[in-house]
Amino acid sequence: MIIAPHAGYSYSGPAAAWAYKAWDVSKAKKVFLLGPSHHHYLTKAALSKCTEYATPIGNLKVNREVTAELHSTGQFEWMSRSVDEDEHSLEMHLPYIYKRLSQTFGEDAANFPTLVPIMVGNTSASTEKSLGRILAPYLADRSNVFVVSSDFAHWGLRFRYTYYQPATGNAIDLTSSAKLPKDPAIHESIKVVDFQCMGACESGSHEAWLNVLDKTGNTVCGRHPIGVMMAAVEKLREDLDRLDAGAFKFVKYDRSSLVNRVGDSSVSYASAYTIV
């Protein structure tokens, strides 16, 4: 299972490549793709009704049998065609997935594993645990592989997130009229906060992940799909005797720019993998 960003390829592509390089699909029969909802509000998760997803290099077949199984749990709704088409967190990963599958299974897409796209909404902690319980048996099956789509900090006035952690003292929210902080530089503070969140993710504790996001307010757009899969990994450890299910390991961190002024902005990209 990997975590990889979903921004424009010129921005986040180099970071995403680190995750996809670590992604072993050699035994895969199904690819589960989880991403956040940017435009459609929901409190659970949603599934695609499409039979295929198109990419510039070829189509990926959606596994309608698995989406029907998931829908039958009552924890998933169906996406409309327009909602499905509008959500870039899933779309931006499709060419990466197609390319990695073609490298492993050859150029004939008929031999590719099928796709299970899942859009995760604004879920509560209990809903993340519930969804994690549902997905845990699929995660336990090593013929299933997972991609979690997420960028990390969206920092700047335009994102309404200007959290700043000084070298000493309490964190503050910077304003446009604030004196320019220098210890540390704003971009270093952003990195510190991102690394706190990445550390919580690497801890393997769903609760630690929720706590650090609550403390910092970090604008990790894929916080909920990450939370769902952290809950699923915990389920494997606790109930399915899969003590070998590992926590995430981050292999790349990058940003769209280095923020030096309050009026600047940046988006952070982090790539990780885990073996379950």
PDB file of C-alpha atoms in Angstrom:
ATOM      1  CA  MET A   1       0.000   0.000   0.000  1.00  0.00           C
ATOM      2  CA  ILE A   2       1.250   3.476  -0.847  1.00  0.00           C
ATOM      3  CA  ILE A   3       0.411   7.103  -0.127  1.00  0.00           C
ATOM      4  CA  ALA A   4       1.106   9.470  -3.014  1.00  0.00           C
ATOM      5  CA  PRO A   5       0.131  13.056  -3.936  1.00  0.00           C
ATOM      6  CA  HIS A   6      -2.402  14.126  -6.542  1.00  0.00           C
ATOM      7  CA  ALA A   7      -1.395  17.647  -7.610  1.00  0.00           C
ATOM      8  CA  GLY A   8      -0.381  18.608 -11.146  1.00  0.00           C
ATOM      9  CA  TYR A   9       2.257  16.250 -12.483  1.00  0.00           C
ATOM     10  CA  SER A  10       4.895  18.972 -12.858  1.00  0.00           C
ATOM     11  CA  TYR A  11       4.497  19.762  -9.166  1.00  0.00           C
ATOM     12  CA  SER A  12       3.949  16.429  -7.422  1.00  0.00           C
ATOM     13  CA  GLY A  13       4.963  13.892 -10.065  1.00  0.00           C
ATOM     14  CA  PRO A  14       8.568  13.557  -8.851  1.00  0.00           C
ATOM     15  CA  ALA A  15       7.357  12.855  -5.304  1.00  0.00           C
ATOM     16  CA  ALA A  16       4.665  10.430  -6.459  1.00  0.00           C
ATOM     17  CA  ALA A  17       7.284   8.497  -8.439  1.00  0.00           C
ATOM     18  CA  TRP A  18       8.997   7.522  -5.187  1.00  0.00           C
ATOM     19  CA  ALA A  19       5.819   5.878  -3.925  1.00  0.00           C
ATOM     20  CA  TYR A  20       5.071   4.092  -7.175  1.00  0.00           C
ATOM     21  CA  LYS A  21       8.632   2.801  -7.400  1.00  0.00           C
ATOM     22  CA  ALA A  22       8.066   1.102  -4.023  1.00  0.00           C
ATOM     23  CA  TRP A  23       4.669  -0.322  -5.054  1.00  0.00           C
ATOM     24  CA  ASP A  24       4.762  -4.077  -5.666  1.00  0.00           C
ATOM     25  CA  VAL A  25       1.887  -5.160  -7.909  1.00  0.00           C
ATOM     26  CA  SER A  26       3.381  -8.455  -9.076  1.00  0.00           C
ATOM     27  CA  LYS A  27       0.685 -10.549  -7.341  1.00  0.00           C
ATOM     28  CA  ALA A  28      -2.146  -8.048  -7.673  1.00  0.00           C
ATOM     29  CA  LYS A  29      -5.609  -8.931  -8.912  1.00  0.00           C
ATOM     30  CA  LYS A  30      -7.387  -5.795  -7.656  1.00  0.00           C
ATOM     31  CA  VAL A  31      -6.229  -2.211  -7.104  1.00  0.00           C
ATOM     32  CA  PHE A  32      -8.082  -0.222  -4.435  1.00  0.00           C
ATOM     33  CA  LEU A  33      -7.736   3.535  -4.981  1.00  0.00           C
ATOM     34  CA  LEU A  34      -8.855   5.795  -2.111  1.00  0.00           C
ATOM     35  CA  GLY A  35      -8.974   9.566  -2.379  1.00  0.00           C
ATOM     36  CA  PRO A  36     -10.618  12.493  -0.600  1.00  0.00           C
ATOM     37  CA  SER A  37     -13.677  14.347  -1.820  1.00  0.00           C
ATOM     38  CA  HIS A  38     -12.830  17.921  -2.797  1.00  0.00           C
ATOM     39  CA  HIS A  39     -16.223  19.039  -4.157  1.00  0.00           C
ATOM     40  CA  HIS A  40     -18.969  16.693  -2.973  1.00  0.00           C
ATOM     41  CA  TYR A  41     -19.895  16.667   0.715  1.00  0.00           C
ATOM     42  CA  LEU A  42     -20.491  13.307   2.330  1.00  0.00           C
ATOM     43  CA  THR A  43     -19.827  11.818   5.740  1.00  0.00           C
ATOM     44  CA  LYS A  44     -19.089   8.247   4.660  1.00  0.00           C
ATOM     45  CA  ALA A  45     -17.535   7.018   1.419  1.00  0.00           C
ATOM     46  CA  ALA A  46     -18.687   6.697  -2.175  1.00  0.00           C
ATOM     47  CA  LEU A  47     -18.109   4.240  -4.991  1.00  0.00           C
ATOM     48  CA  SER A  48     -17.913   4.597  -8.745  1.00  0.00           C
ATOM     49  CA  LYS A  49     -20.765   3.330 -10.915  1.00  0.00           C
ATOM     50  CA  CYS A  50     -18.529   3.375 -13.986  1.00  0.00           C
ATOM     51  CA  THR A  51     -17.395   0.189 -15.690  1.00  0.00           C
ATOM     52  CA  GLU A  52     -14.094   1.694 -16.849  1.00  0.00           C
ATOM     53  CA  TYR A  53     -11.879   4.694 -16.173  1.00  0.00           C
ATOM     54  CA  ALA A  54     -10.161   6.250 -19.174  1.00  0.00           C
ATOM     55  CA  THR A  55      -6.590   7.512 -19.119  1.00  0.00           C
ATOM     56  CA  PRO A  56      -4.513   9.057 -21.937  1.00  0.00           C
ATOM     57  CA  ILE A  57      -2.617   5.769 -22.252  1.00  0.00           C
ATOM     58  CA  GLY A  58      -5.438   3.260 -21.885  1.00  0.00           C
ATOM     59  CA  ASN A  59      -8.511   2.277 -19.892  1.00  0.00           C
ATOM     60  CA  LEU A  60      -8.712   0.623 -16.479  1.00  0.00           C
ATOM     61  CA  LYS A  61     -11.621  -1.725 -15.773  1.00  0.00           C
ATOM     62  CA  VAL A  62     -13.612  -1.067 -12.580  1.00  0.00           C
ATOM     63  CA  ASN A  63     -14.438  -4.143 -10.495  1.00  0.00           C
ATOM     64  CA  ARG A  64     -18.209  -3.855 -10.238  1.00  0.00           C
ATOM     65  CA  GLU A  65     -18.490  -7.026  -8.139  1.00  0.00           C
ATOM     66  CA  VAL A  66     -16.359  -5.569  -5.345  1.00  0.00           C
ATOM     67  CA  THR A  67     -18.030  -2.155  -5.470  1.00  0.00           C
ATOM     68  CA  ALA A  68     -21.396  -3.911  -5.111  1.00  0.00           C
ATOM     69  CA  GLU A  69     -20.065  -5.871  -2.114  1.00  0.00           C
ATOM     70  CA  LEU A  70     -18.888  -2.677  -0.453  1.00  0.00           C
ATOM     71  CA  HIS A  71     -22.141  -0.858  -1.196  1.00  0.00           C
ATOM     72  CA  SER A  72     -24.114  -3.660   0.442  1.00  0.00           C
ATOM     73  CA  THR A  73     -22.478  -2.833   3.814  1.00  0.00           C
ATOM     74  CA  GLY A  74     -24.464   0.408   4.034  1.00  0.00           C
ATOM     75  CA  GLN A  75     -21.320   2.467   4.640  1.00  0.00           C
ATOM     76  CA  PHE A  76     -20.896   3.485   0.998  1.00  0.00           C
ATOM     77  CA  GLU A  77     -23.027   5.491  -1.411  1.00  0.00           C
ATOM     78  CA  TRP A  78     -22.799   5.652  -5.178  1.00  0.00           C
ATOM     79  CA  MET A  79     -21.145   8.588  -6.911  1.00  0.00           C
ATOM     80  CA  SER A  80     -23.056  10.281  -9.689  1.00  0.00           C
ATOM     81  CA  ARG A  81     -21.266  10.521 -13.033  1.00  0.00           C
ATOM     82  CA  SER A  82     -20.651  14.252 -12.537  1.00  0.00           C
ATOM     83  CA  VAL A  83     -19.243  13.792  -9.011  1.00  0.00           C
ATOM     84  CA  ASP A  84     -16.996  11.013 -10.283  1.00  0.00           C
ATOM     85  CA  GLU A  85     -15.696  13.119 -13.164  1.00  0.00           C
ATOM     86  CA  ASP A  86     -15.100  16.172 -10.966  1.00  0.00           C
ATOM     87  CA  GLU A  87     -12.895  14.414  -8.390  1.00  0.00           C
ATOM     88  CA  HIS A  88      -9.236  14.810  -9.321  1.00  0.00           C
ATOM     89  CA  SER A  89      -7.817  12.949  -6.305  1.00  0.00           C
ATOM     90  CA  LEU A  90      -8.698   9.668  -8.023  1.00  0.00           C
ATOM     91  CA  GLU A  91      -8.218  10.793 -11.613  1.00  0.00           C
ATOM     92  CA  MET A  92      -4.645  12.029 -11.206  1.00  0.00           C
ATOM     93  CA  HIS A  93      -3.450   8.590 -10.095  1.00  0.00           C
ATOM     94  CA  LEU A  94      -4.879   6.642 -13.015  1.00  0.00           C
ATOM     95  CA  PRO A  95      -1.946   7.136 -15.447  1.00  0.00           C
ATOM     96  CA  TYR A  96       0.537   6.158 -12.727  1.00  0.00           C
ATOM     97  CA  ILE A  97      -1.456   3.013 -11.996  1.00  0.00           C
ATOM     98  CA  TYR A  98      -1.809   2.141 -15.674  1.00  0.00           C
ATOM     99  CA  LYS A  99       1.924   2.600 -16.246  1.00  0.00           C
ATOM    100  CA  ARG A 100       2.938   0.437 -13.284  1.00  0.00           C
ATOM    101  CA  LEU A 101       0.503  -2.287 -14.318  1.00  0.00           C
ATOM    102  CA  SER A 102       1.791  -2.255 -17.889  1.00  0.00           C
ATOM    103  CA  GLN A 103       5.352  -2.560 -16.603  1.00  0.00           C
ATOM    104  CA  THR A 104       4.338  -5.648 -14.625  1.00  0.00           C
ATOM    105  CA  PHE A 105       1.660  -7.350 -16.728  1.00  0.00           C
ATOM    106  CA  GLY A 106       2.573  -6.233 -20.247  1.00  0.00           C
ATOM    107  CA  GLU A 107       0.847  -3.876 -22.646  1.00  0.00           C
ATOM    108  CA  ASP A 108      -2.457  -5.781 -22.927  1.00  0.00           C
ATOM    109  CA  ALA A 109      -4.812  -4.121 -20.423  1.00  0.00           C
ATOM    110  CA  ALA A 110      -6.997  -7.236 -20.480  1.00  0.00           C
ATOM    111  CA  ASN A 111      -4.370  -8.798 -18.214  1.00  0.00           C
ATOM    112  CA  PHE A 112      -4.413  -5.952 -15.689  1.00  0.00           C
ATOM    113  CA  PRO A 113      -5.869  -6.148 -12.184  1.00  0.00           C
ATOM    114  CA  THR A 114      -9.245  -4.424 -11.882  1.00  0.00           C
ATOM    115  CA  LEU A 115      -9.781  -1.099 -10.133  1.00  0.00           C
ATOM    116  CA  VAL A 116     -11.858  -0.336  -7.024  1.00  0.00           C
ATOM    117  CA  PRO A 117     -12.168   3.484  -6.741  1.00  0.00           C
ATOM    118  CA  ILE A 118     -13.343   4.828  -3.366  1.00  0.00           C
ATOM    119  CA  MET A 119     -13.968   8.489  -2.565  1.00  0.00           C
ATOM    120  CA  VAL A 120     -13.795   9.183   1.173  1.00  0.00           C
ATOM    121  CA  GLY A 121     -15.799  12.047   2.630  1.00  0.00           C
ATOM    122  CA  ASN A 122     -15.565  14.136   5.782  1.00  0.00           C
ATOM    123  CA  THR A 123     -15.547  11.116   8.057  1.00  0.00           C
ATOM    124  CA  SER A 124     -15.577  11.041  11.844  1.00  0.00           C
ATOM    125  CA  ALA A 125     -13.074   8.957  13.792  1.00  0.00           C
ATOM    126  CA  SER A 126     -15.704   6.272  14.377  1.00  0.00           C
ATOM    127  CA  THR A 127     -16.636   6.180  10.690  1.00  0.00           C
ATOM    128  CA  GLU A 128     -12.979   5.817   9.727  1.00  0.00           C
ATOM    129  CA  LYS A 129     -12.737   2.851  12.082  1.00  0.00           C
ATOM    130  CA  SER A 130     -15.929   1.383  10.636  1.00  0.00           C
ATOM    131  CA  LEU A 131     -14.678   1.753   7.062  1.00  0.00           C
ATOM    132  CA  GLY A 132     -11.320   0.359   8.137  1.00  0.00           C
ATOM    133  CA  ARG A 133     -13.037  -2.731   9.554  1.00  0.00           C
ATOM    134  CA  ILE A 134     -14.825  -3.257   6.253  1.00  0.00           C
ATOM    135  CA  LEU A 135     -11.659  -2.873   4.180  1.00  0.00           C
ATOM    136  CA  ALA A 136      -9.392  -4.892   6.494  1.00  0.00           C
ATOM    137  CA  PRO A 137     -10.281  -8.310   4.980  1.00  0.00           C
ATOM    138  CA  TYR A 138      -9.516  -6.936   1.511  1.00  0.00           C
ATOM    139  CA  LEU A 139      -6.230  -5.542   2.821  1.00  0.00           C
ATOM    140  CA  ALA A 140      -5.389  -8.919   4.365  1.00  0.00           C
ATOM    141  CA  ASP A 141      -5.656 -10.529   0.920  1.00  0.00           C
ATOM    142  CA  ARG A 142      -2.272 -10.000  -0.701  1.00  0.00           C
ATOM    143  CA  SER A 143      -3.796 -10.183  -4.162  1.00  0.00           C
ATOM    144  CA  ASN A 144      -5.229  -6.734  -3.391  1.00  0.00           C
ATOM    145  CA  VAL A 145      -3.043  -3.630  -3.504  1.00  0.00           C
ATOM    146  CA  PHE A 146      -3.916  -0.137  -2.299  1.00  0.00           C
ATOM    147  CA  VAL A 147      -3.186   3.462  -3.301  1.00  0.00           C
ATOM    148  CA  VAL A 148      -4.110   6.316  -0.952  1.00  0.00           C
ATOM    149  CA  SER A 149      -4.269   9.727  -2.617  1.00  0.00           C
ATOM    150  CA  SER A 150      -3.265  12.744  -0.533  1.00  0.00           C
ATOM    151  CA  ASP A 151      -1.324  15.973  -0.563  1.00  0.00           C
ATOM    152  CA  PHE A 152      -0.061  17.331   2.745  1.00  0.00           C
ATOM    153  CA  ALA A 153      -0.017  20.937   4.031  1.00  0.00           C
ATOM    154  CA  HIS A 154      -1.839  23.536   1.953  1.00  0.00           C
ATOM    155  CA  TRP A 155      -0.294  26.648   3.494  1.00  0.00           C
ATOM    156  CA  GLY A 156      -1.202  30.273   2.820  1.00  0.00           C
ATOM    157  CA  LEU A 157      -3.892  32.889   3.127  1.00  0.00           C
ATOM    158  CA  ARG A 158      -5.651  31.473   0.066  1.00  0.00           C
ATOM    159  CA  PHE A 159      -5.965  28.140   1.878  1.00  0.00           C
ATOM    160  CA  ARG A 160      -7.003  29.819   5.152  1.00  0.00           C
ATOM    161  CA  TYR A 161      -4.170  28.012   6.878  1.00  0.00           C
ATOM    162  CA  THR A 162      -1.212  30.025   8.208  1.00  0.00           C
ATOM    163  CA  TYR A 163      -0.222  27.936  11.223  1.00  0.00           C
ATOM    164  CA  TYR A 164       3.290  28.803  12.370  1.00  0.00           C
ATOM    165  CA  GLN A 165       5.396  26.995  14.941  1.00  0.00           C
ATOM    166  CA  PRO A 166       8.173  29.264  16.310  1.00  0.00           C
ATOM    167  CA  ALA A 167      11.413  27.790  17.614  1.00  0.00           C
ATOM    168  CA  THR A 168      10.232  28.584  21.134  1.00  0.00           C
ATOM    169  CA  GLY A 169       6.767  29.273  22.474  1.00  0.00           C
ATOM    170  CA  ASN A 170       3.306  28.402  21.282  1.00  0.00           C
ATOM    171  CA  ALA A 171       2.131  28.076  17.705  1.00  0.00           C
ATOM    172  CA  ILE A 172       0.247  31.002  16.159  1.00  0.00           C
ATOM    173  CA  ASP A 173      -1.787  31.746  13.053  1.00  0.00           C
ATOM    174  CA  LEU A 174      -0.014  34.362  10.965  1.00  0.00           C
ATOM    175  CA  THR A 175      -1.972  37.262   9.470  1.00  0.00           C
ATOM    176  CA  SER A 176      -1.236  39.489   6.506  1.00  0.00           C
ATOM    177  CA  SER A 177      -0.217  42.269   8.890  1.00  0.00           C
ATOM    178  CA  ALA A 178       2.007  40.063  11.051  1.00  0.00           C
ATOM    179  CA  LYS A 179       5.695  40.803  11.409  1.00  0.00           C
ATOM    180  CA  LEU A 180       7.690  38.444   9.209  1.00  0.00           C
ATOM    181  CA  PRO A 181       8.934  35.583  11.406  1.00  0.00           C
ATOM    182  CA  LYS A 182      12.499  34.389  10.932  1.00  0.00           C
ATOM    183  CA  ASP A 183      13.104  31.733  13.585  1.00  0.00           C
ATOM    184  CA  PRO A 184      12.430  29.524  11.817  1.00  0.00           C
ATOM    185  CA  ALA A 185      11.562  30.628   8.275  1.00  0.00           C
ATOM    186  CA  ILE A 186       7.922  29.979   7.426  1.00  0.00           C
ATOM    187  CA  HIS A 187       8.776  27.118   5.077  1.00  0.00           C
ATOM    188  CA  GLU A 188      10.773  25.438   7.843  1.00  0.00           C
ATOM    189  CA  SER A 189       7.777  25.683  10.172  1.00  0.00           C
ATOM    190  CA  ILE A 190       5.603  24.087   7.485  1.00  0.00           C
ATOM    191  CA  LYS A 191       8.105  21.241   7.207  1.00  0.00           C
ATOM    192  CA  VAL A 192       8.118  20.745  10.984  1.00  0.00           C
ATOM    193  CA  VAL A 193       4.328  20.444  11.055  1.00  0.00           C
ATOM    194  CA  ASP A 194       4.255  18.092   8.072  1.00  0.00           C
ATOM    195  CA  PHE A 195       6.900  15.906   9.686  1.00  0.00           C
ATOM    196  CA  GLN A 196       4.870  15.774  12.895  1.00  0.00           C
ATOM    197  CA  CYS A 197       1.966  14.407  10.858  1.00  0.00           C
ATOM    198  CA  MET A 198       4.186  12.029   8.914  1.00  0.00           C
ATOM    199  CA  GLY A 199       5.623  10.788  12.202  1.00  0.00           C
ATOM    200  CA  ALA A 200       2.148  10.082  13.533  1.00  0.00           C
ATOM    201  CA  CYS A 201       1.354   8.187  10.354  1.00  0.00           C
ATOM    202  CA  GLU A 202       4.558   6.166  10.707  1.00  0.00           C
ATOM    203  CA  SER A 203       3.640   5.338  14.302  1.00  0.00           C
ATOM    204  CA  GLY A 204       0.825   3.150  13.013  1.00  0.00           C
ATOM    205  CA  SER A 205      -1.592   4.631  15.547  1.00  0.00           C
ATOM    206  CA  HIS A 206      -4.861   5.907  14.130  1.00  0.00           C
ATOM    207  CA  GLU A 207      -5.401   7.863  17.344  1.00  0.00           C
ATOM    208  CA  ALA A 208      -1.979   9.539  17.064  1.00  0.00           C
ATOM    209  CA  TRP A 209      -2.841  10.543  13.491  1.00  0.00           C
ATOM    210  CA  LEU A 210      -6.127  12.110  14.562  1.00  0.00           C
ATOM    211  CA  ASN A 211      -4.501  13.854  17.519  1.00  0.00           C
ATOM    212  CA  VAL A 212      -1.743  15.556  15.542  1.00  0.00           C
ATOM    213  CA  LEU A 213      -4.226  16.766  12.938  1.00  0.00           C
ATOM    214  CA  ASP A 214      -6.434  18.134  15.697  1.00  0.00           C
ATOM    215  CA  LYS A 215      -3.462  19.865  17.347  1.00  0.00           C
ATOM    216  CA  THR A 216      -1.979  21.466  14.229  1.00  0.00           C
ATOM    217  CA  GLY A 217      -5.030  21.747  11.992  1.00  0.00           C
ATOM    218  CA  ASN A 218      -2.748  20.653   9.163  1.00  0.00           C
ATOM    219  CA  THR A 219      -4.595  20.779   5.871  1.00  0.00           C
ATOM    220  CA  VAL A 220      -3.815  17.244   4.726  1.00  0.00           C
ATOM    221  CA  CYS A 221      -6.539  16.834   2.129  1.00  0.00           C
ATOM    222  CA  GLY A 222      -6.350  13.041   2.264  1.00  0.00           C
ATOM    223  CA  ARG A 223      -6.483  12.888   6.049  1.00  0.00           C
ATOM    224  CA  HIS A 224      -9.657  10.788   5.961  1.00  0.00           C
ATOM    225  CA  PRO A 225      -8.600   8.107   3.442  1.00  0.00           C
ATOM    226  CA  ILE A 226      -5.269   7.864   5.270  1.00  0.00           C
ATOM    227  CA  GLY A 227      -7.187   7.511   8.535  1.00  0.00           C
ATOM    228  CA  VAL A 228      -9.405   4.799   7.071  1.00  0.00           C
ATOM    229  CA  MET A 229      -6.429   2.734   5.968  1.00  0.00           C
ATOM    230  CA  MET A 230      -4.566   3.267   9.244  1.00  0.00           C
ATOM    231  CA  ALA A 231      -7.677   1.939  10.979  1.00  0.00           C
ATOM    232  CA  ALA A 232      -7.698  -1.024   8.585  1.00  0.00           C
ATOM    233  CA  VAL A 233      -4.066  -1.828   9.408  1.00  0.00           C
ATOM    234  CA  GLU A 234      -4.873  -1.621  13.121  1.00  0.00           C
ATOM    235  CA  LYS A 235      -7.724  -4.065  12.531  1.00  0.00           C
ATOM    236  CA  LEU A 236      -5.324  -6.529  10.924  1.00  0.00           C
ATOM    237  CA  ARG A 237      -2.999  -6.294  13.882  1.00  0.00           C
ATOM    238  CA  GLU A 238      -5.658  -6.563  16.564  1.00  0.00           C
ATOM    239  CA  ASP A 239      -8.251  -8.980  15.231  1.00  0.00           C
ATOM    240  CA  LEU A 240      -6.838 -10.901  12.297  1.00  0.00           C
ATOM    241  CA  ASP A 241      -3.526 -11.947  13.863  1.00  0.00           C
ATOM    242  CA  ARG A 242      -1.581 -10.037  11.229  1.00  0.00           C
ATOM    243  CA  LEU A 243       1.094  -8.687  13.547  1.00  0.00           C
ATOM    244  CA  ASP A 244       3.347  -8.295  10.520  1.00  0.00           C
ATOM    245  CA  ALA A 245       1.110  -5.521   9.171  1.00  0.00           C
ATOM    246  CA  GLY A 246       3.456  -2.570   9.152  1.00  0.00           C
ATOM    247  CA  ALA A 247       3.108   1.158   9.604  1.00  0.00           C
ATOM    248  CA  PHE A 248       3.839   3.557   6.769  1.00  0.00           C
ATOM    249  CA  LYS A 249       7.392   4.582   5.929  1.00  0.00           C
ATOM    250  CA  PHE A 250       7.833   7.923   4.162  1.00  0.00           C
ATOM    251  CA  VAL A 251      10.371   7.958   1.361  1.00  0.00           C
ATOM    252  CA  LYS A 252       9.978  11.435  -0.162  1.00  0.00           C
ATOM    253  CA  TYR A 253       8.909  14.919   0.901  1.00  0.00           C
ATOM    254  CA  ASP A 254       8.663  17.959  -1.346  1.00  0.00           C
ATOM    255  CA  ARG A 255       6.789  21.240  -1.712  1.00  0.00           C
ATOM    256  CA  SER A 256       5.506  23.309  -4.607  1.00  0.00           C
ATOM    257  CA  SER A 257       7.526  26.292  -3.330  1.00  0.00           C
ATOM    258  CA  LEU A 258       9.351  27.526  -0.234  1.00  0.00           C
ATOM    259  CA  VAL A 259       7.256  30.084   1.644  1.00  0.00           C
ATOM    260  CA  ASN A 260       9.181  33.081   2.973  1.00  0.00           C
ATOM    261  CA  ARG A 261       6.374  35.652   3.281  1.00  0.00           C
ATOM    262  CA  VAL A 262       2.872  35.446   4.709  1.00  0.00           C
ATOM    263  CA  GLY A 263       1.496  36.278   1.266  1.00  0.00           C
ATOM    264  CA  ASP A 264       3.193  33.235  -0.277  1.00  0.00           C
ATOM    265  CA  SER A 265       1.626  29.791  -0.456  1.00  0.00           C
ATOM    266  CA  SER A 266       2.682  26.203  -0.958  1.00  0.00           C
ATOM    267  CA  VAL A 267       1.390  22.650  -1.099  1.00  0.00           C
ATOM    268  CA  SER A 268       3.376  19.792   0.411  1.00  0.00           C
ATOM    269  CA  TYR A 269       3.793  16.355  -1.156  1.00  0.00           C
ATOM    270  CA  ALA A 270       4.738  13.234   0.794  1.00  0.00           C
ATOM    271  CA  SER A 271       5.104   9.677  -0.477  1.00  0.00           C
ATOM    272  CA  ALA A 272       5.046   6.552   1.660  1.00  0.00           C
ATOM    273  CA  TYR A 273       4.629   2.807   1.526  1.00  0.00           C
ATOM    274  CA  THR A 274       3.777  -0.004   3.891  1.00  0.00           C
ATOM    275  CA  ILE A 275       3.887  -3.777   3.567  1.00  0.00           C
ATOM    276  CA  VAL A 276       0.881  -5.634   4.952  1.00  0.00           C
TER     277      VAL A 276
END
